[in-house]
């Protein structure tokens, strides 16, 4: 097990080795993703230690890079997948398909075909349904195996309305319909669990709303007969502090509140942290290429863009920034943007940053979750390389794409 003695609850940008980051940028060019796999394992181990009697999975959608999946498997995690590609990538990383959980959200036919074929060889695979007609589609494919029901608890939580899935009709069976659907499942399948996910990015102050949703999941488990279930999965959504003045999630309090909310169960408690495991283990390195004095601000142009990290444009997300080339310079309020031709391609407005100069390397923090996962090739920009740090060594986990990679599928 990873030693947590020297592992703080959150890693700030100031905690990284700035000289090493500059060296990585020099060796591998920018923009560059950096993932610390030791930190990934520490974060998983820390979280799992607070839930010793639970099954703590890793939500693959936060980061499906092979190096990260291998790291969480090494740390002892099973993996929860939201699409067929995540199932395959987990297997490629070494996961036993019998331990995988596939949470189907409006699954395309191809996804169900793949999952059913996989279950024929790995009957331990669990398919989580969020709509009753998914049962019909599975039955048409000859599937009669393990099913979990995703509940819509009617309560959404998290850092943004676009991630408050617990109150979004897209996700899960409407709460009062769950007993009827459970009966349907039992008629032709093996009902093994209930599942819910209230939202994403929950910190300590948001735990009460989060646990109100979990309380409803526990209540429903007892209504449908938790003694006959293997597990009750209360999802993930546990956050990390993106802003410098935010405190890390109080894991001890989280464990206590989650257990109190779900109540007494004969079934095993499951959780699916994703962001918590990988967010502060990753960052982006980007080079300053432009300094422009405008009437109301100083514009700093960097070579990362919304194609590299879309969260600020998509969610209005705050990501910490640090001039790793000269962190001790006097801070100067700057607007930091990339080379994409839209006003959405801005990482920060009037952010105090140690006065940047052309050629400086800027780090963008907490990019380990939903960073590379949401990267694109907009403007025909090849996606960046990703370097993995582990046991004091650095290696290329994903090479930098070329324009040939961008155009390879064209005919």
Tab-separated table of C-alpha atoms in Angstrom:
chain	number	residue	atom	x	y	z
A	1	UNK	CA	0.000	0.000	0.000
A	2	UNK	CA	1.192	3.516	-0.762
A	3	UNK	CA	2.763	5.298	2.219
A	4	UNK	CA	0.659	8.359	3.011
A	5	UNK	CA	2.941	9.801	5.681
A	6	UNK	CA	4.280	12.507	3.360
A	7	UNK	CA	1.201	12.813	1.148
A	8	UNK	CA	-0.802	16.002	1.800
A	9	UNK	CA	-4.566	16.039	1.274
A	10	UNK	CA	-4.121	18.381	-1.684
A	11	UNK	CA	-1.181	19.228	-3.907
A	12	UNK	CA	-0.922	22.895	-4.842
A	13	UNK	CA	1.080	24.172	-7.804
A	14	UNK	CA	3.668	25.541	-5.388
A	15	UNK	CA	4.342	21.973	-4.212
A	16	UNK	CA	5.649	20.785	-7.585
A	17	UNK	CA	9.365	20.858	-8.390
A	18	UNK	CA	9.537	23.937	-10.621
A	19	UNK	CA	12.997	23.232	-11.982
A	20	UNK	CA	11.922	19.768	-13.005
A	21	UNK	CA	8.814	21.134	-14.696
A	22	UNK	CA	10.940	23.575	-16.688
A	23	UNK	CA	13.227	20.716	-17.653
A	24	UNK	CA	10.263	18.615	-18.825
A	25	UNK	CA	8.955	21.495	-20.939
A	26	UNK	CA	12.391	21.966	-22.464
A	27	UNK	CA	12.782	18.258	-23.242
A	28	UNK	CA	9.262	17.486	-24.474
A	29	UNK	CA	8.060	20.870	-25.807
A	30	UNK	CA	4.768	22.537	-24.941
A	31	UNK	CA	1.894	22.396	-24.395
A	32	UNK	CA	2.581	19.335	-22.294
A	33	UNK	CA	0.475	17.282	-19.921
A	34	UNK	CA	2.293	15.959	-16.851
A	35	UNK	CA	0.765	13.178	-14.728
A	36	UNK	CA	2.301	12.098	-11.430
A	37	UNK	CA	1.346	8.435	-11.086
A	38	UNK	CA	2.692	8.232	-7.543
A	39	UNK	CA	0.241	10.955	-6.584
A	40	UNK	CA	-2.572	9.070	-8.332
A	41	UNK	CA	-1.876	6.011	-6.196
A	42	UNK	CA	-1.576	8.121	-3.031
A	43	UNK	CA	-4.929	9.787	-3.672
A	44	UNK	CA	-6.712	6.497	-4.289
A	45	UNK	CA	-5.157	4.890	-1.222
A	46	UNK	CA	-6.057	7.866	0.984
A	47	UNK	CA	-9.677	7.794	-0.156
A	48	UNK	CA	-10.042	4.019	0.132
A	49	UNK	CA	-8.541	4.049	3.638
A	50	UNK	CA	-11.496	6.115	4.869
A	51	UNK	CA	-13.925	3.484	3.531
A	52	UNK	CA	-12.248	0.237	4.650
A	53	UNK	CA	-15.389	-1.884	4.365
A	54	UNK	CA	-16.492	-0.436	1.017
A	55	UNK	CA	-15.565	-1.240	-2.563
A	56	UNK	CA	-13.878	1.918	-3.867
A	57	UNK	CA	-13.754	1.878	-7.667
A	58	UNK	CA	-12.127	4.387	-10.018
A	59	UNK	CA	-14.364	6.287	-12.440
A	60	UNK	CA	-12.417	5.905	-15.674
A	61	UNK	CA	-13.982	8.885	-17.436
A	62	UNK	CA	-11.857	11.268	-15.346
A	63	UNK	CA	-8.718	10.056	-17.131
A	64	UNK	CA	-8.523	6.918	-19.271
A	65	UNK	CA	-4.849	7.078	-20.167
A	66	UNK	CA	-3.265	3.633	-19.966
A	67	UNK	CA	-0.601	4.790	-17.514
A	68	UNK	CA	-3.266	6.130	-15.131
A	69	UNK	CA	-5.438	3.014	-15.417
A	70	UNK	CA	-2.412	0.847	-14.690
A	71	UNK	CA	-1.630	3.006	-11.645
A	72	UNK	CA	-5.107	2.722	-10.122
A	73	UNK	CA	-5.167	-1.018	-10.764
A	74	UNK	CA	-1.807	-1.296	-9.000
A	75	UNK	CA	-3.294	0.647	-6.079
A	76	UNK	CA	-6.068	-1.949	-5.806
A	77	UNK	CA	-8.982	-0.259	-7.539
A	78	UNK	CA	-11.646	-1.848	-9.681
A	79	UNK	CA	-12.857	0.361	-12.523
A	80	UNK	CA	-16.238	1.846	-13.414
A	81	UNK	CA	-16.736	2.616	-17.103
A	82	UNK	CA	-19.279	4.800	-18.891
A	83	UNK	CA	-18.706	3.627	-22.484
A	84	UNK	CA	-17.461	0.603	-24.409
A	85	UNK	CA	-14.120	2.229	-25.169
A	86	UNK	CA	-13.441	2.650	-21.452
A	87	UNK	CA	-14.206	-1.044	-20.928
A	88	UNK	CA	-11.712	-2.023	-23.620
A	89	UNK	CA	-9.044	0.398	-22.417
A	90	UNK	CA	-9.411	-0.901	-18.858
A	91	UNK	CA	-8.910	-4.453	-20.088
A	92	UNK	CA	-5.913	-3.338	-22.144
A	93	UNK	CA	-4.442	-1.840	-18.963
A	94	UNK	CA	-4.776	-5.147	-17.159
A	95	UNK	CA	-8.234	-5.094	-15.555
A	96	UNK	CA	-10.098	-8.363	-15.118
A	97	UNK	CA	-13.305	-7.830	-17.138
A	98	UNK	CA	-15.220	-9.730	-14.443
A	99	UNK	CA	-14.550	-6.824	-12.073
A	100	UNK	CA	-15.691	-4.047	-14.414
A	101	UNK	CA	-18.898	-2.092	-14.007
A	102	UNK	CA	-20.423	-0.537	-17.112
A	103	UNK	CA	-22.760	2.374	-16.410
A	104	UNK	CA	-24.826	2.729	-19.566
A	105	UNK	CA	-26.178	6.237	-20.295
A	106	UNK	CA	-28.421	6.117	-23.374
A	107	UNK	CA	-26.062	3.439	-24.742
A	108	UNK	CA	-25.645	3.203	-28.517
A	109	UNK	CA	-26.259	-0.219	-30.072
A	110	UNK	CA	-22.533	-0.733	-30.528
A	111	UNK	CA	-21.945	-0.243	-26.793
A	112	UNK	CA	-24.546	-2.838	-25.856
A	113	UNK	CA	-23.265	-5.268	-28.489
A	114	UNK	CA	-19.774	-4.949	-27.053
A	115	UNK	CA	-20.905	-5.275	-23.412
A	116	UNK	CA	-23.041	-8.344	-24.095
A	117	UNK	CA	-20.249	-10.033	-26.045
A	118	UNK	CA	-17.818	-9.225	-23.232
A	119	UNK	CA	-20.206	-10.596	-20.585
A	120	UNK	CA	-20.449	-13.880	-22.483
A	121	UNK	CA	-16.753	-14.381	-21.727
A	122	UNK	CA	-16.713	-12.514	-18.395
A	123	UNK	CA	-20.005	-13.170	-16.545
A	124	UNK	CA	-18.842	-11.042	-13.609
A	125	UNK	CA	-19.306	-7.864	-15.685
A	126	UNK	CA	-22.059	-5.651	-14.287
A	127	UNK	CA	-24.236	-3.546	-16.581
A	128	UNK	CA	-25.918	-0.567	-14.933
A	129	UNK	CA	-29.106	0.592	-16.644
A	130	UNK	CA	-30.546	4.089	-16.530
A	131	UNK	CA	-33.681	3.428	-18.602
A	132	UNK	CA	-36.116	0.514	-18.486
A	133	UNK	CA	-36.050	0.012	-22.251
A	134	UNK	CA	-32.358	-0.854	-21.953
A	135	UNK	CA	-33.617	-4.124	-20.449
A	136	UNK	CA	-35.540	-4.859	-23.646
A	137	UNK	CA	-32.481	-4.069	-25.741
A	138	UNK	CA	-30.314	-6.346	-23.607
A	139	UNK	CA	-32.881	-9.172	-23.727
A	140	UNK	CA	-33.006	-8.887	-27.521
A	141	UNK	CA	-29.262	-9.582	-27.480
A	142	UNK	CA	-29.714	-12.666	-25.308
A	143	UNK	CA	-28.302	-11.100	-22.146
A	144	UNK	CA	-29.640	-12.328	-18.803
A	145	UNK	CA	-26.713	-11.487	-16.533
A	146	UNK	CA	-25.812	-8.987	-13.833
A	147	UNK	CA	-27.799	-5.743	-13.724
A	148	UNK	CA	-27.613	-2.698	-11.466
A	149	UNK	CA	-30.299	-0.015	-11.599
A	150	UNK	CA	-29.255	3.610	-11.733
A	151	UNK	CA	-31.574	5.731	-9.609
A	152	UNK	CA	-32.371	9.362	-10.307
A	153	UNK	CA	-32.586	10.685	-6.738
A	154	UNK	CA	-34.008	14.042	-7.835
A	155	UNK	CA	-31.201	15.926	-6.076
A	156	UNK	CA	-28.232	17.302	-7.994
A	157	UNK	CA	-24.999	18.574	-6.483
A	158	UNK	CA	-21.591	19.709	-7.679
A	159	UNK	CA	-19.573	22.644	-8.953
A	160	UNK	CA	-21.760	23.469	-11.985
A	161	UNK	CA	-25.307	22.853	-13.215
A	162	UNK	CA	-23.920	20.847	-16.127
A	163	UNK	CA	-22.565	18.184	-13.753
A	164	UNK	CA	-25.516	18.013	-11.329
A	165	UNK	CA	-26.591	14.654	-12.741
A	166	UNK	CA	-28.729	13.626	-9.769
A	167	UNK	CA	-31.474	16.057	-10.808
A	168	UNK	CA	-31.140	15.590	-14.574
A	169	UNK	CA	-33.776	13.411	-16.240
A	170	UNK	CA	-31.111	12.100	-18.631
A	171	UNK	CA	-29.586	10.057	-15.828
A	172	UNK	CA	-31.247	7.138	-14.105
A	173	UNK	CA	-34.690	5.671	-13.487
A	174	UNK	CA	-37.159	8.157	-11.929
A	175	UNK	CA	-37.136	7.493	-8.220
A	176	UNK	CA	-40.681	6.173	-7.708
A	177	UNK	CA	-40.397	3.885	-10.735
A	178	UNK	CA	-37.425	1.986	-9.311
A	179	UNK	CA	-39.391	-0.754	-7.412
A	180	UNK	CA	-41.341	-1.627	-10.563
A	181	UNK	CA	-38.178	-1.728	-12.652
A	182	UNK	CA	-36.509	-3.876	-9.990
A	183	UNK	CA	-39.294	-6.419	-10.382
A	184	UNK	CA	-38.801	-6.382	-14.150
A	185	UNK	CA	-35.077	-6.968	-13.728
A	186	UNK	CA	-35.641	-9.907	-11.392
A	187	UNK	CA	-37.908	-11.582	-13.944
A	188	UNK	CA	-35.191	-11.995	-16.541
A	189	UNK	CA	-31.844	-10.878	-15.119
A	190	UNK	CA	-29.700	-10.987	-12.008
A	191	UNK	CA	-30.334	-7.820	-10.000
A	192	UNK	CA	-27.098	-7.220	-8.108
A	193	UNK	CA	-27.140	-3.549	-7.149
A	194	UNK	CA	-28.434	-0.009	-7.141
A	195	UNK	CA	-26.444	2.989	-8.330
A	196	UNK	CA	-26.714	6.775	-8.205
A	197	UNK	CA	-24.472	9.749	-8.886
A	198	UNK	CA	-25.606	13.116	-7.549
A	199	UNK	CA	-23.003	15.403	-9.099
A	200	UNK	CA	-19.338	16.247	-9.408
A	201	UNK	CA	-16.812	18.433	-7.639
A	202	UNK	CA	-18.344	18.244	-4.148
A	203	UNK	CA	-16.258	19.726	-1.349
A	204	UNK	CA	-16.913	19.638	2.395
A	205	UNK	CA	-19.445	22.472	2.384
A	206	UNK	CA	-21.514	20.665	-0.253
A	207	UNK	CA	-21.700	17.362	1.582
A	208	UNK	CA	-25.121	17.939	3.128
A	209	UNK	CA	-26.891	18.189	-0.236
A	210	UNK	CA	-24.783	15.350	-1.578
A	211	UNK	CA	-25.751	13.141	1.346
A	212	UNK	CA	-29.446	13.975	0.996
A	213	UNK	CA	-29.261	12.260	-2.387
A	214	UNK	CA	-27.356	9.315	-0.875
A	215	UNK	CA	-29.986	9.005	1.844
A	216	UNK	CA	-32.640	8.469	-0.823
A	217	UNK	CA	-30.499	5.770	-2.422
A	218	UNK	CA	-30.249	3.937	0.908
A	219	UNK	CA	-33.990	4.232	1.432
A	220	UNK	CA	-34.682	2.780	-2.003
A	221	UNK	CA	-32.252	-0.069	-1.406
A	222	UNK	CA	-34.224	-1.088	1.668
A	223	UNK	CA	-37.518	-0.771	-0.247
A	224	UNK	CA	-36.392	-3.157	-2.992
A	225	UNK	CA	-34.643	-5.490	-0.544
A	226	UNK	CA	-31.008	-4.713	0.158
A	227	UNK	CA	-30.473	-8.195	1.603
A	228	UNK	CA	-30.840	-9.512	-1.948
A	229	UNK	CA	-28.373	-7.003	-3.410
A	230	UNK	CA	-24.618	-7.354	-3.635
A	231	UNK	CA	-23.966	-3.618	-3.526
A	232	UNK	CA	-25.348	-0.119	-3.279
A	233	UNK	CA	-23.217	2.258	-5.338
A	234	UNK	CA	-23.461	5.920	-4.313
A	235	UNK	CA	-21.224	7.110	-7.153
A	236	UNK	CA	-18.433	9.633	-7.036
A	237	UNK	CA	-18.322	13.394	-7.330
A	238	UNK	CA	-15.833	13.996	-4.518
A	239	UNK	CA	-13.907	17.125	-5.344
A	240	UNK	CA	-10.559	18.794	-4.960
A	241	UNK	CA	-9.940	22.501	-4.276
A	242	UNK	CA	-9.218	24.332	-7.510
A	243	UNK	CA	-8.868	27.750	-5.897
A	244	UNK	CA	-5.882	28.470	-3.703
A	245	UNK	CA	-8.015	29.532	-0.720
A	246	UNK	CA	-10.286	26.473	-0.783
A	247	UNK	CA	-9.756	23.731	1.760
A	248	UNK	CA	-9.411	20.097	0.699
A	249	UNK	CA	-12.271	17.673	1.164
A	250	UNK	CA	-12.490	16.457	4.760
A	251	UNK	CA	-12.363	12.728	4.071
A	252	UNK	CA	-13.012	11.630	7.647
A	253	UNK	CA	-16.161	13.744	7.787
A	254	UNK	CA	-17.121	12.595	4.288
A	255	UNK	CA	-16.906	8.957	5.329
A	256	UNK	CA	-18.989	9.562	8.439
A	257	UNK	CA	-21.666	11.538	6.596
A	258	UNK	CA	-21.911	9.103	3.685
A	259	UNK	CA	-22.292	6.124	6.015
A	260	UNK	CA	-24.881	7.935	8.130
A	261	UNK	CA	-26.795	8.941	5.005
A	262	UNK	CA	-26.922	5.534	3.372
A	263	UNK	CA	-27.892	3.875	6.658
A	264	UNK	CA	-27.747	0.234	7.640
A	265	UNK	CA	-27.378	-2.063	4.657
A	266	UNK	CA	-26.728	-5.739	4.193
A	267	UNK	CA	-25.293	-4.916	0.770
A	268	UNK	CA	-21.724	-3.681	0.251
A	269	UNK	CA	-21.262	0.060	-0.136
A	270	UNK	CA	-19.574	1.131	-3.370
A	271	UNK	CA	-18.077	4.504	-4.318
A	272	UNK	CA	-16.565	5.744	-7.578
A	273	UNK	CA	-14.118	8.620	-7.103
A	274	UNK	CA	-12.542	9.871	-10.311
A	275	UNK	CA	-11.681	13.546	-10.015
A	276	UNK	CA	-10.402	13.108	-6.447
A	277	UNK	CA	-7.927	10.473	-7.596
A	278	UNK	CA	-6.372	12.250	-10.572
A	279	UNK	CA	-7.124	15.997	-10.577
A	280	UNK	CA	-4.214	17.344	-8.553
A	281	UNK	CA	-1.893	14.668	-9.951
A	282	UNK	CA	-1.845	16.421	-13.320
A	283	UNK	CA	-0.971	19.787	-14.808
A	284	UNK	CA	-0.300	21.450	-18.152
A	285	UNK	CA	2.921	23.235	-19.067
A	286	UNK	CA	2.599	26.006	-21.641
A	287	UNK	CA	5.006	28.585	-23.059
A	288	UNK	CA	4.309	32.318	-23.130
A	289	UNK	CA	4.553	33.576	-26.709
A	290	UNK	CA	2.853	37.005	-26.616
A	291	UNK	CA	2.700	39.950	-24.211
A	292	UNK	CA	0.247	42.649	-25.236
A	293	UNK	CA	-0.649	45.777	-23.302
A	294	UNK	CA	-4.318	46.566	-23.869
A	295	UNK	CA	-6.254	49.540	-22.406
A	296	UNK	CA	-7.882	47.489	-19.640
A	297	UNK	CA	-5.529	44.554	-19.147
A	298	UNK	CA	-2.271	42.890	-20.062
A	299	UNK	CA	-2.877	39.994	-22.409
A	300	UNK	CA	-0.562	37.015	-22.064
A	301	UNK	CA	-0.705	34.575	-24.968
A	302	UNK	CA	0.301	30.961	-24.359
A	303	UNK	CA	0.478	27.926	-26.624
A	304	UNK	CA	-2.150	25.931	-24.686
A	305	UNK	CA	-5.747	26.558	-25.669
A	306	UNK	CA	-9.300	25.395	-25.116
A	307	UNK	CA	-8.348	22.509	-27.394
A	308	UNK	CA	-5.849	21.542	-24.688
A	309	UNK	CA	-8.095	22.218	-21.671
A	310	UNK	CA	-11.737	23.071	-22.326
A	311	UNK	CA	-13.031	23.251	-18.747
A	312	UNK	CA	-12.668	27.056	-18.377
A	313	UNK	CA	-14.624	27.584	-21.612
A	314	UNK	CA	-17.181	24.843	-20.950
A	315	UNK	CA	-17.855	25.331	-17.242
A	316	UNK	CA	-16.266	28.682	-16.418
A	317	UNK	CA	-13.851	26.650	-14.303
A	318	UNK	CA	-11.033	28.185	-12.322
A	319	UNK	CA	-7.636	26.512	-12.706
A	320	UNK	CA	-4.657	27.767	-10.689
A	321	UNK	CA	-1.752	29.166	-12.687
A	322	UNK	CA	1.913	29.628	-11.829
A	323	UNK	CA	4.870	31.084	-13.686
A	324	UNK	CA	7.296	28.241	-12.995
A	325	UNK	CA	10.127	30.072	-14.782
A	326	UNK	CA	10.087	32.936	-12.302
A	327	UNK	CA	7.658	32.299	-9.434
A	328	UNK	CA	9.267	34.985	-7.259
A	329	UNK	CA	8.671	37.917	-9.606
A	330	UNK	CA	6.114	40.465	-8.459
A	331	UNK	CA	2.582	39.360	-9.362
A	332	UNK	CA	0.889	41.249	-12.156
A	333	UNK	CA	-2.814	41.004	-13.101
A	334	UNK	CA	-3.025	39.437	-16.551
A	335	UNK	CA	-5.547	37.923	-18.939
A	336	UNK	CA	-4.224	34.584	-20.163
A	337	UNK	CA	-5.473	33.191	-23.464
A	338	UNK	CA	-4.515	30.719	-26.144
A	339	UNK	CA	-4.246	30.731	-29.951
A	340	UNK	CA	-7.808	29.584	-30.777
A	341	UNK	CA	-9.945	32.081	-32.667
A	342	UNK	CA	-12.741	32.594	-30.140
A	343	UNK	CA	-13.175	34.773	-27.077
A	344	UNK	CA	-13.892	31.580	-25.112
A	345	UNK	CA	-10.220	30.627	-25.386
A	346	UNK	CA	-9.222	32.366	-22.153
A	347	UNK	CA	-7.897	30.657	-19.021
A	348	UNK	CA	-7.988	33.644	-16.683
A	349	UNK	CA	-9.058	37.293	-16.536
A	350	UNK	CA	-7.028	39.775	-14.499
A	351	UNK	CA	-5.334	36.945	-12.600
A	352	UNK	CA	-2.305	37.910	-10.473
A	353	UNK	CA	0.606	35.911	-11.912
A	354	UNK	CA	4.328	36.436	-11.344
A	355	UNK	CA	4.987	38.909	-14.175
A	356	UNK	CA	5.229	36.768	-17.330
A	357	UNK	CA	7.751	37.362	-20.064
A	358	UNK	CA	7.960	35.800	-23.503
A	359	UNK	CA	9.504	32.331	-23.253
A	360	UNK	CA	8.404	31.719	-19.660
A	361	UNK	CA	6.768	28.406	-18.790
A	362	UNK	CA	3.355	28.664	-17.135
A	363	UNK	CA	1.779	25.740	-15.285
A	364	UNK	CA	-1.990	25.233	-15.241
A	365	UNK	CA	-2.941	23.127	-12.239
A	366	UNK	CA	-5.533	20.490	-11.421
A	367	UNK	CA	-5.611	19.312	-15.025
A	368	UNK	CA	-5.430	15.601	-14.266
A	369	UNK	CA	-9.184	15.061	-14.484
A	370	UNK	CA	-11.262	15.896	-17.550
A	371	UNK	CA	-8.227	17.530	-19.114
A	372	UNK	CA	-6.725	15.354	-21.819
A	373	UNK	CA	-10.043	13.460	-21.813
A	374	UNK	CA	-11.787	16.502	-23.321
A	375	UNK	CA	-8.898	17.680	-25.497
A	376	UNK	CA	-9.659	18.219	-29.176
A	377	UNK	CA	-7.981	18.922	-32.501
A	378	UNK	CA	-9.774	22.228	-33.091
A	379	UNK	CA	-7.903	24.486	-35.527
A	380	UNK	CA	-6.152	21.303	-36.691
A	381	UNK	CA	-3.978	21.446	-33.595
A	382	UNK	CA	-2.415	18.077	-32.797
A	383	UNK	CA	-3.045	17.048	-29.203
A	384	UNK	CA	-0.136	17.455	-26.786
A	385	UNK	CA	2.172	14.837	-25.380
A	386	UNK	CA	1.697	13.483	-21.876
A	387	UNK	CA	4.602	12.655	-19.573
A	388	UNK	CA	4.150	10.277	-16.646
A	389	UNK	CA	6.189	10.622	-13.448
A	390	UNK	CA	6.688	7.506	-11.329
A	391	UNK	CA	9.312	6.383	-8.829
A	392	UNK	CA	11.482	9.384	-9.627
A	393	UNK	CA	11.515	8.707	-13.358
A	394	UNK	CA	9.779	10.465	-16.264
A	395	UNK	CA	8.539	8.736	-19.391
A	396	UNK	CA	6.346	9.634	-22.345
A	397	UNK	CA	2.944	8.086	-21.708
A	398	UNK	CA	1.413	9.565	-24.889
A	399	UNK	CA	3.481	10.981	-27.701
A	400	UNK	CA	2.669	14.360	-29.205
A	401	UNK	CA	0.337	14.051	-32.162
A	402	UNK	CA	1.379	15.224	-35.608
A	403	UNK	CA	-0.708	16.769	-38.355
A	404	UNK	CA	-0.662	13.338	-39.971
A	405	UNK	CA	-2.493	12.026	-36.888
A	406	UNK	CA	-5.104	14.751	-37.321
A	407	UNK	CA	-5.723	13.913	-40.985
A	408	UNK	CA	-5.179	10.144	-40.835
A	409	UNK	CA	-8.903	9.268	-40.996
A	410	UNK	CA	-9.660	11.449	-44.013
A	411	UNK	CA	-10.423	9.795	-47.369
